[in-house]
Amino acid sequence: MIRPSLVRSSVLRMARPQFIQQRRTFSTPNSVLRGDLVQDLYLRELRAYKPPPLKPSDSEGHVQKFSAPKAPQSPDEGDIAQDLKAYENQQVELEGQAASGKSGAAEESWFEEEEDDDEEHAAAAH
C-alpha cells in the first residue's frame, strides 16, 4: 500500500519546474577584474595631489585686524567722600518704630479681607 503523502510529495516534485543553473565557463578579461579604469585614474590623481602651502598673507582681505577696545572711563570721584559722610550720618529707619520727634501713627493694614459669599448665598436661598 502506498501512502498518500508519499504520492503527493512525488507529484509535487514532478510538477516543480526544473531550474538549471548555468555557470560561466569562459574566462574574463583582466580589465574587468582590475576594476574601473576611470576610478583607478581618479584615485591615483587624488593621492598624488599636494595642496599649495599657506602663506601668512593669504588671509588678508578675509580677516579684519584686531584692535583692543578703549578702556572705560572711571566715574566721577570728586563727591565720593561727601557721599560717604552723608551715608554714615544718615538716621537709621526701622520699620514699626516711629521716627524721632513724631508721634507713633497707626500703621495702615494693606490686607483686604474678602466678604463671605456663602452667607450671602444662604440668605438669598431662604
PDB file of C-alpha atoms in Angstrom:
ATOM      1  CA  MET A   1       0.000   0.000   0.000  1.00  0.00           C
ATOM      2  CA  ILE A   2       1.364   3.422  -0.948  1.00  0.00           C
ATOM      3  CA  ARG A   3       0.923   6.269   1.460  1.00  0.00           C
ATOM      4  CA  PRO A   4      -0.949   9.328   0.127  1.00  0.00           C
ATOM      5  CA  SER A   5       1.649  11.766   1.495  1.00  0.00           C
ATOM      6  CA  LEU A   6       4.386   9.953  -0.433  1.00  0.00           C
ATOM      7  CA  VAL A   7       2.368  10.132  -3.640  1.00  0.00           C
ATOM      8  CA  ARG A   8       1.617  13.803  -3.107  1.00  0.00           C
ATOM      9  CA  SER A   9       5.281  14.717  -2.498  1.00  0.00           C
ATOM     10  CA  SER A  10       6.419  12.864  -5.598  1.00  0.00           C
ATOM     11  CA  VAL A  11       3.743  14.569  -7.715  1.00  0.00           C
ATOM     12  CA  LEU A  12       4.802  17.970  -6.379  1.00  0.00           C
ATOM     13  CA  ARG A  13       8.419  17.228  -7.195  1.00  0.00           C
ATOM     14  CA  MET A  14       7.488  16.320 -10.732  1.00  0.00           C
ATOM     15  CA  ALA A  15       5.292  19.415 -11.154  1.00  0.00           C
ATOM     16  CA  ARG A  16       8.003  21.830  -9.998  1.00  0.00           C
ATOM     17  CA  PRO A  17       9.906  23.430 -12.842  1.00  0.00           C
ATOM     18  CA  GLN A  18      13.469  22.321 -13.014  1.00  0.00           C
ATOM     19  CA  PHE A  19      15.885  25.231 -12.741  1.00  0.00           C
ATOM     20  CA  ILE A  20      19.133  24.634 -14.467  1.00  0.00           C
ATOM     21  CA  GLN A  21      21.983  26.653 -13.162  1.00  0.00           C
ATOM     22  CA  GLN A  22      24.213  27.912 -15.866  1.00  0.00           C
ATOM     23  CA  ARG A  23      27.760  28.686 -14.934  1.00  0.00           C
ATOM     24  CA  ARG A  24      30.194  30.921 -16.699  1.00  0.00           C
ATOM     25  CA  THR A  25      32.805  28.795 -18.238  1.00  0.00           C
ATOM     26  CA  PHE A  26      34.601  31.442 -20.264  1.00  0.00           C
ATOM     27  CA  SER A  27      37.469  33.492 -18.855  1.00  0.00           C
ATOM     28  CA  THR A  28      37.045  37.153 -18.017  1.00  0.00           C
ATOM     29  CA  PRO A  29      39.472  39.773 -19.324  1.00  0.00           C
ATOM     30  CA  ASN A  30      41.879  41.494 -16.930  1.00  0.00           C
ATOM     31  CA  SER A  31      40.165  44.899 -17.168  1.00  0.00           C
ATOM     32  CA  VAL A  32      37.005  43.530 -15.551  1.00  0.00           C
ATOM     33  CA  LEU A  33      38.999  42.010 -12.712  1.00  0.00           C
ATOM     34  CA  ARG A  34      41.062  45.177 -12.181  1.00  0.00           C
ATOM     35  CA  GLY A  35      38.016  47.384 -11.687  1.00  0.00           C
ATOM     36  CA  ASP A  36      37.034  50.608 -13.332  1.00  0.00           C
ATOM     37  CA  LEU A  37      39.834  52.295 -15.264  1.00  0.00           C
ATOM     38  CA  VAL A  38      38.436  55.804 -14.636  1.00  0.00           C
ATOM     39  CA  GLN A  39      38.157  55.131 -10.918  1.00  0.00           C
ATOM     40  CA  ASP A  40      41.770  53.972 -10.785  1.00  0.00           C
ATOM     41  CA  LEU A  41      42.938  57.116 -12.582  1.00  0.00           C
ATOM     42  CA  TYR A  42      40.887  59.335 -10.274  1.00  0.00           C
ATOM     43  CA  LEU A  43      42.206  57.705  -7.096  1.00  0.00           C
ATOM     44  CA  ARG A  44      45.797  57.884  -8.334  1.00  0.00           C
ATOM     45  CA  GLU A  45      45.491  61.611  -9.123  1.00  0.00           C
ATOM     46  CA  LEU A  46      43.755  62.241  -5.798  1.00  0.00           C
ATOM     47  CA  ARG A  47      46.577  60.577  -3.863  1.00  0.00           C
ATOM     48  CA  ALA A  48      49.215  62.486  -5.847  1.00  0.00           C
ATOM     49  CA  TYR A  49      47.612  65.909  -5.214  1.00  0.00           C
ATOM     50  CA  LYS A  50      49.573  68.166  -2.871  1.00  0.00           C
ATOM     51  CA  PRO A  51      47.795  71.379  -1.792  1.00  0.00           C
ATOM     52  CA  PRO A  52      49.803  74.592  -2.103  1.00  0.00           C
ATOM     53  CA  PRO A  53      51.404  75.746   1.182  1.00  0.00           C
ATOM     54  CA  LEU A  54      49.611  78.501   3.098  1.00  0.00           C
ATOM     55  CA  LYS A  55      51.251  81.903   3.395  1.00  0.00           C
ATOM     56  CA  PRO A  56      50.629  84.422   6.173  1.00  0.00           C
ATOM     57  CA  SER A  57      49.431  86.935   3.594  1.00  0.00           C
ATOM     58  CA  ASP A  58      46.666  84.610   2.309  1.00  0.00           C
ATOM     59  CA  SER A  59      44.203  85.797   4.965  1.00  0.00           C
ATOM     60  CA  GLU A  60      44.487  89.472   4.021  1.00  0.00           C
ATOM     61  CA  GLY A  61      41.177  90.822   2.809  1.00  0.00           C
ATOM     62  CA  HIS A  62      39.268  87.996   4.506  1.00  0.00           C
ATOM     63  CA  VAL A  63      40.014  88.766   8.159  1.00  0.00           C
ATOM     64  CA  GLN A  64      39.876  92.099   9.987  1.00  0.00           C
ATOM     65  CA  LYS A  65      42.806  93.344  12.005  1.00  0.00           C
ATOM     66  CA  PHE A  66      42.319  93.091  15.787  1.00  0.00           C
ATOM     67  CA  SER A  67      42.417  96.255  17.819  1.00  0.00           C
ATOM     68  CA  ALA A  68      41.831  96.244  21.577  1.00  0.00           C
ATOM     69  CA  PRO A  69      38.826  98.284  22.740  1.00  0.00           C
ATOM     70  CA  LYS A  70      39.342 101.533  24.628  1.00  0.00           C
ATOM     71  CA  ALA A  71      39.399 101.349  28.412  1.00  0.00           C
ATOM     72  CA  PRO A  72      36.158 102.581  30.046  1.00  0.00           C
ATOM     73  CA  GLN A  73      36.172 105.920  31.823  1.00  0.00           C
ATOM     74  CA  SER A  74      36.012 105.869  35.602  1.00  0.00           C
ATOM     75  CA  PRO A  75      33.039 107.548  37.327  1.00  0.00           C
ATOM     76  CA  ASP A  76      33.350 110.996  38.905  1.00  0.00           C
ATOM     77  CA  GLU A  77      35.318 110.613  42.119  1.00  0.00           C
ATOM     78  CA  GLY A  78      35.013 114.236  43.335  1.00  0.00           C
ATOM     79  CA  ASP A  79      31.921 113.777  45.563  1.00  0.00           C
ATOM     80  CA  ILE A  80      32.605 110.260  46.870  1.00  0.00           C
ATOM     81  CA  ALA A  81      33.950 111.497  50.244  1.00  0.00           C
ATOM     82  CA  GLN A  82      30.924 113.742  50.821  1.00  0.00           C
ATOM     83  CA  ASP A  83      28.503 110.999  49.762  1.00  0.00           C
ATOM     84  CA  LEU A  84      30.154 108.557  52.153  1.00  0.00           C
ATOM     85  CA  LYS A  85      29.892 111.025  55.085  1.00  0.00           C
ATOM     86  CA  ALA A  86      26.235 111.693  54.291  1.00  0.00           C
ATOM     87  CA  TYR A  87      25.560 107.960  54.266  1.00  0.00           C
ATOM     88  CA  GLU A  88      27.314 107.426  57.616  1.00  0.00           C
ATOM     89  CA  ASN A  89      25.430 110.311  59.254  1.00  0.00           C
ATOM     90  CA  GLN A  90      22.063 109.202  57.959  1.00  0.00           C
ATOM     91  CA  GLN A  91      19.461 108.212  60.568  1.00  0.00           C
ATOM     92  CA  VAL A  92      18.593 104.531  60.522  1.00  0.00           C
ATOM     93  CA  GLU A  93      14.880 103.961  59.993  1.00  0.00           C
ATOM     94  CA  LEU A  94      13.412 100.762  61.349  1.00  0.00           C
ATOM     95  CA  GLU A  95      10.041  99.530  60.284  1.00  0.00           C
ATOM     96  CA  GLY A  96       7.431  99.645  63.024  1.00  0.00           C
ATOM     97  CA  GLN A  97       9.228 102.333  65.049  1.00  0.00           C
ATOM     98  CA  ALA A  98       8.280 105.970  64.941  1.00  0.00           C
ATOM     99  CA  ALA A  99      10.903 108.418  63.800  1.00  0.00           C
ATOM    100  CA  SER A 100      12.298 110.734  66.474  1.00  0.00           C
ATOM    101  CA  GLY A 101      10.042 113.705  67.206  1.00  0.00           C
ATOM    102  CA  LYS A 102       6.999 112.183  65.537  1.00  0.00           C
ATOM    103  CA  SER A 103       4.077 110.559  67.264  1.00  0.00           C
ATOM    104  CA  GLY A 104       3.538 106.917  66.513  1.00  0.00           C
ATOM    105  CA  ALA A 105       0.955 106.787  63.797  1.00  0.00           C
ATOM    106  CA  ALA A 106      -1.090 103.652  63.429  1.00  0.00           C
ATOM    107  CA  GLU A 107       0.000 101.535  60.520  1.00  0.00           C
ATOM    108  CA  GLU A 108      -2.430 101.017  57.745  1.00  0.00           C
ATOM    109  CA  SER A 109      -3.455  97.485  57.079  1.00  0.00           C
ATOM    110  CA  TRP A 110      -2.921  96.661  53.448  1.00  0.00           C
ATOM    111  CA  PHE A 111      -4.617  93.301  53.774  1.00  0.00           C
ATOM    112  CA  GLU A 112      -8.091  93.263  52.272  1.00  0.00           C
ATOM    113  CA  GLU A 113     -10.494  90.705  53.647  1.00  0.00           C
ATOM    114  CA  GLU A 114     -12.922  89.148  51.225  1.00  0.00           C
ATOM    115  CA  GLU A 115     -16.584  89.182  52.059  1.00  0.00           C
ATOM    116  CA  ASP A 116     -18.129  85.817  52.760  1.00  0.00           C
ATOM    117  CA  ASP A 117     -20.094  84.856  49.694  1.00  0.00           C
ATOM    118  CA  ASP A 118     -21.505  81.797  51.488  1.00  0.00           C
ATOM    119  CA  GLU A 119     -23.538  83.943  53.893  1.00  0.00           C
ATOM    120  CA  GLU A 120     -24.976  85.973  51.016  1.00  0.00           C
ATOM    121  CA  HIS A 121     -25.948  82.820  49.103  1.00  0.00           C
ATOM    122  CA  ALA A 122     -27.540  81.311  52.208  1.00  0.00           C
ATOM    123  CA  ALA A 123     -29.566  84.487  52.857  1.00  0.00           C
ATOM    124  CA  ALA A 124     -30.682  84.638  49.231  1.00  0.00           C
ATOM    125  CA  ALA A 125     -31.746  80.974  49.238  1.00  0.00           C
ATOM    126  CA  HIS A 126     -34.208  81.435  52.157  1.00  0.00           C
TER     127      HIS A 126
END
